[in-house]
mmCIF file of C-alpha atoms in Angstrom:
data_model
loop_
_atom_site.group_PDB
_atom_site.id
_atom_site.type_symbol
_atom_site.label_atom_id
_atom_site.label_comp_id
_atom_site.label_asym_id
_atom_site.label_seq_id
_atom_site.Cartn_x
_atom_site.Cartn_y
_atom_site.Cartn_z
ATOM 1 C CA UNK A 1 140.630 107.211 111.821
ATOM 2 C CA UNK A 2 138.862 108.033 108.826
ATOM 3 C CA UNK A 3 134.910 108.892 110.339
ATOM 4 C CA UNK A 4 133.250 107.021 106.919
ATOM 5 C CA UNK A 5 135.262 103.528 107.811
ATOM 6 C CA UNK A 6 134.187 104.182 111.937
ATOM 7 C CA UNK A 7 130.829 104.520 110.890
ATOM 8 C CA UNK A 8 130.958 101.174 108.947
ATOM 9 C CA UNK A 9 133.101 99.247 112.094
ATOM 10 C CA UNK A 10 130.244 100.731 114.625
ATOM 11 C CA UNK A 11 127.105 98.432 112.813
ATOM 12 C CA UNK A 12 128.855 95.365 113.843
ATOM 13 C CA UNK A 13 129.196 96.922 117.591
ATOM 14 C CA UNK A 14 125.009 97.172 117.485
ATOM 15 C CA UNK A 15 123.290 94.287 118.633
ATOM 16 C CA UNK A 16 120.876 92.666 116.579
ATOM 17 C CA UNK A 17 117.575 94.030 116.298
ATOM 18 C CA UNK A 18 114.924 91.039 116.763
ATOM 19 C CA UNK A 19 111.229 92.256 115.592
ATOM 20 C CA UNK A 20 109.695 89.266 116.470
ATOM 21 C CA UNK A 21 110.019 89.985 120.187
ATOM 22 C CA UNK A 22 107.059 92.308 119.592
ATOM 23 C CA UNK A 23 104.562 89.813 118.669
ATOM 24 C CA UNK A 24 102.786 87.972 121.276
ATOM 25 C CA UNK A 25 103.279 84.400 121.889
ATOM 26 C CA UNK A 26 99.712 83.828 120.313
ATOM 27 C CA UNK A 27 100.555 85.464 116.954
ATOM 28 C CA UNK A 28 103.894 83.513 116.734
ATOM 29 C CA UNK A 29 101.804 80.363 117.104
ATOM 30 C CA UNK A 30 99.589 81.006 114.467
ATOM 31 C CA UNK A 31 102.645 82.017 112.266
ATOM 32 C CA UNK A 32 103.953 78.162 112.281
ATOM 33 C CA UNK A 33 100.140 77.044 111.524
ATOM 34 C CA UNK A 34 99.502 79.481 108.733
ATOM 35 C CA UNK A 35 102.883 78.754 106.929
ATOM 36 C CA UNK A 36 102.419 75.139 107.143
ATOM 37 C CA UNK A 37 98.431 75.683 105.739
ATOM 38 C CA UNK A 38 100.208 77.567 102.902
ATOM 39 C CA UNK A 39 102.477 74.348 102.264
ATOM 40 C CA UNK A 40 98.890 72.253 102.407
ATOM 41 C CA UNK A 41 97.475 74.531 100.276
ATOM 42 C CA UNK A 42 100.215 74.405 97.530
ATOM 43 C CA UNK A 43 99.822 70.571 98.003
ATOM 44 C CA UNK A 44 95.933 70.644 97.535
ATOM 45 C CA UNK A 45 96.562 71.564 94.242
ATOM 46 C CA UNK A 46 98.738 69.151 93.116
ATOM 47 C CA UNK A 47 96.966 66.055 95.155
ATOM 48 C CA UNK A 48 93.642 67.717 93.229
ATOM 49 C CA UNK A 49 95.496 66.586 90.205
ATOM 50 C CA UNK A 50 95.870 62.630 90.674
ATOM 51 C CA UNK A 51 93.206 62.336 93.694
ATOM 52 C CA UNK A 52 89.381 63.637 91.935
ATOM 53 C CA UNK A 53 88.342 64.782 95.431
ATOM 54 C CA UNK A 54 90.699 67.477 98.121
ATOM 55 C CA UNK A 55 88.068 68.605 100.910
ATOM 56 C CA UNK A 56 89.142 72.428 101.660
ATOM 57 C CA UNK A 57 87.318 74.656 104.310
ATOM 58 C CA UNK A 58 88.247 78.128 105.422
ATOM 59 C CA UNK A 59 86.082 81.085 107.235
ATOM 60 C CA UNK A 60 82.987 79.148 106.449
ATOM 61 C CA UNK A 61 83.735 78.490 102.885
ATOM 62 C CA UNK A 62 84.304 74.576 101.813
ATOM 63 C CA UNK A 63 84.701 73.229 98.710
ATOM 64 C CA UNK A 64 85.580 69.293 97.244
ATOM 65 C CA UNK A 65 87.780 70.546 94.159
ATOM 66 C CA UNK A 66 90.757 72.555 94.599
ATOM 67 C CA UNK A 67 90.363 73.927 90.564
ATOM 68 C CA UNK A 68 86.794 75.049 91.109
ATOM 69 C CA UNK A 69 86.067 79.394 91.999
ATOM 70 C CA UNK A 70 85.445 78.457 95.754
ATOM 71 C CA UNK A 71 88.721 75.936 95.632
ATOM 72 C CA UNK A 72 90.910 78.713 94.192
ATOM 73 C CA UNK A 73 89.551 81.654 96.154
ATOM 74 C CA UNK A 74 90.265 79.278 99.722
ATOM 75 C CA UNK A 75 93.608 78.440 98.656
ATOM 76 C CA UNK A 76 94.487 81.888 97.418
ATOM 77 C CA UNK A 77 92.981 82.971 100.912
ATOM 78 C CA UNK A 78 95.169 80.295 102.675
ATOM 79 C CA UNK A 79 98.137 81.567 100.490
ATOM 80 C CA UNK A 80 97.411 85.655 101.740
ATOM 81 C CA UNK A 81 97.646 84.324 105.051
ATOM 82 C CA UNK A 82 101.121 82.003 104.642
ATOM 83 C CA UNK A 83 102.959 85.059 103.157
ATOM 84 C CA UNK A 84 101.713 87.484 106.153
ATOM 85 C CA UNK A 85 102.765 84.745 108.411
ATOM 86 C CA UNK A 86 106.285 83.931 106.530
ATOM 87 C CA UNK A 87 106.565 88.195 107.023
ATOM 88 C CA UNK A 88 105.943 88.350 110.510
ATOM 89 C CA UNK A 89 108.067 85.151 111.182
ATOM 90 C CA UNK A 90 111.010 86.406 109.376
ATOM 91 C CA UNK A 91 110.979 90.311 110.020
ATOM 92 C CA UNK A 92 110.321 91.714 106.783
ATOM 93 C CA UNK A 93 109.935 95.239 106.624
ATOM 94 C CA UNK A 94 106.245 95.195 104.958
ATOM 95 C CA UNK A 95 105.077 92.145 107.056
ATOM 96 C CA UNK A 96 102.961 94.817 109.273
ATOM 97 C CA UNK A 97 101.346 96.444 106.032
ATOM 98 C CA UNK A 98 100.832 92.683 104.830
ATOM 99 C CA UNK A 99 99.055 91.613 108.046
ATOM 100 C CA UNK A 100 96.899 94.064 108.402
ATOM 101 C CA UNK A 101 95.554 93.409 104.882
ATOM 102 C CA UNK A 102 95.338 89.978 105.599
ATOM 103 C CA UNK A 103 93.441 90.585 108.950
ATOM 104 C CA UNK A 104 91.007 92.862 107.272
ATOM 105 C CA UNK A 105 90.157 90.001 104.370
ATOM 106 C CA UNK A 106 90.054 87.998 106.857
ATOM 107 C CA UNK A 107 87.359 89.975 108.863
ATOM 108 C CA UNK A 108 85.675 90.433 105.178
ATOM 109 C CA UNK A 109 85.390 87.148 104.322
ATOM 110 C CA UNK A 110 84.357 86.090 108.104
ATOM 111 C CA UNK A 111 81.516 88.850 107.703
ATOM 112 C CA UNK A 112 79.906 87.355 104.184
ATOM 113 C CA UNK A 113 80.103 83.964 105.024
ATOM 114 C CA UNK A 114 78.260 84.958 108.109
ATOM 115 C CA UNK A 115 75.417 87.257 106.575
ATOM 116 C CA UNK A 116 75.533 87.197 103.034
ATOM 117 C CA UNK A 117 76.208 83.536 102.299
ATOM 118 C CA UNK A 118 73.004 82.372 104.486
ATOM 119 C CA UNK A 119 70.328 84.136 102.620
ATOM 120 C CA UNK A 120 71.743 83.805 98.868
ATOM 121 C CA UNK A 121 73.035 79.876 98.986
ATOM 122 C CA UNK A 122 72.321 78.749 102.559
ATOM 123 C CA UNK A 123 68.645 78.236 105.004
ATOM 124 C CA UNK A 124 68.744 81.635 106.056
ATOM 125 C CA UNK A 125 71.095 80.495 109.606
ATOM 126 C CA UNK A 126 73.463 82.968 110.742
ATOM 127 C CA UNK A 127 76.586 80.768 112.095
ATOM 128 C CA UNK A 128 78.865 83.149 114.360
ATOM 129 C CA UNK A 129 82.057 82.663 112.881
ATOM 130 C CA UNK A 130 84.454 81.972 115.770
ATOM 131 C CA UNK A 131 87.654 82.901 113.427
ATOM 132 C CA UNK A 132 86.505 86.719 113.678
ATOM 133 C CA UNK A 133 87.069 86.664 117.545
ATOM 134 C CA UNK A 134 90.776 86.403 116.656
ATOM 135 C CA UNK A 135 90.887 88.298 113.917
ATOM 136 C CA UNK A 136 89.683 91.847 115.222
ATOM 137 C CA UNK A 137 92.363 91.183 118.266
ATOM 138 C CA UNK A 138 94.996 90.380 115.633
ATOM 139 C CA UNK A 139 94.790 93.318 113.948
ATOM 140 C CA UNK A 140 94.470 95.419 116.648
ATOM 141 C CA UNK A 141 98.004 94.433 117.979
ATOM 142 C CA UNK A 142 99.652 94.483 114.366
ATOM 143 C CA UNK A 143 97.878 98.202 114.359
ATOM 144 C CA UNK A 144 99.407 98.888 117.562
ATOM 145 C CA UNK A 145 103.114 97.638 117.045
ATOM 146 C CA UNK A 146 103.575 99.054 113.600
ATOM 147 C CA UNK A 147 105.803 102.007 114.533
ATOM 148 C CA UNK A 148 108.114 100.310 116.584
ATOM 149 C CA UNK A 149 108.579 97.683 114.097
ATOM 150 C CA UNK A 150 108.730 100.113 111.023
ATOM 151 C CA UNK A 151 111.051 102.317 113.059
ATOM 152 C CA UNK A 152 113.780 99.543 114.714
ATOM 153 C CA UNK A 153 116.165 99.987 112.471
ATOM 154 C CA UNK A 154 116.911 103.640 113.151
ATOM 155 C CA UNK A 155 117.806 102.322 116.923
#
């Protein structure tokens, strides 16, 4: 038998590689939420449209109107996190690269609202945002399955 055609014949013999068995049950959980708050989002801005007030509120950031700075910068936020979550979800090659950068403006936002915003808009409180205790563990396990997911296809 010709060895090209064999070689074709033996990656239906393989069986399929699932990369989603590497993330923990936790991170699969918050895949579902984050997709559907990417859905919301998307709908924010068209309910923003016939409805004059849309009450959004992410990493200590809230805002009434979806087509104000604060509005667009927590739905663009809330779309970041959707696409790393639709990437994880569905195996995409990049989904690791995308999470990481998602976890890390995640941790950056979480950080401002919690010392910068205070003292320039807010009394001077530091709130301890309670997202950033997830955060730092999520991308800590992203960090630490990247090259077995970036490497399963050469199994």
């Amino acid at each position: 038998m010709n060895p090209e055609l064999q070689s074709q014949f033996d990656e239906f013999d393989k069986p399929p590689i699932i990369r989603r068995k590497l993330l923990p049950w936790w991170i699969k959980t918050f895949c579902w939420i984050f997709m559907v708050l990417a859905v919301a989002a998307i709908g924010s801005l068209i309910t923003n449209l016939f409805e004059p007030s849309v009450h959004l509120s992410l990493y200590g950031f809230s805002s009434d109107i979806a087509y104000s700075g604060t509005g667009l910068f927590i739905i663009a936020t809330m779309l970041l996190k959707g696409v790393a979550a639709y990437s994880l979800w569905f195996e995409k090659p990049n989904a690791i690269m995308i999470a990481k950068i998602d976890a890390i403006v995640g941790i950056a936002i979480c950080i401002a609202s919690m010392f910068i915003i205070p003292f320039t808009i807010g009394d001077g409180h530091i709130s301890l945002r309670l997202e950033i205790l997830l955060l730092i563990p999520y991308y800590m396990k992203v960090n630490k399955i990247e090259y077995e997911w970036d490497n399963l296809e050469s199994i």
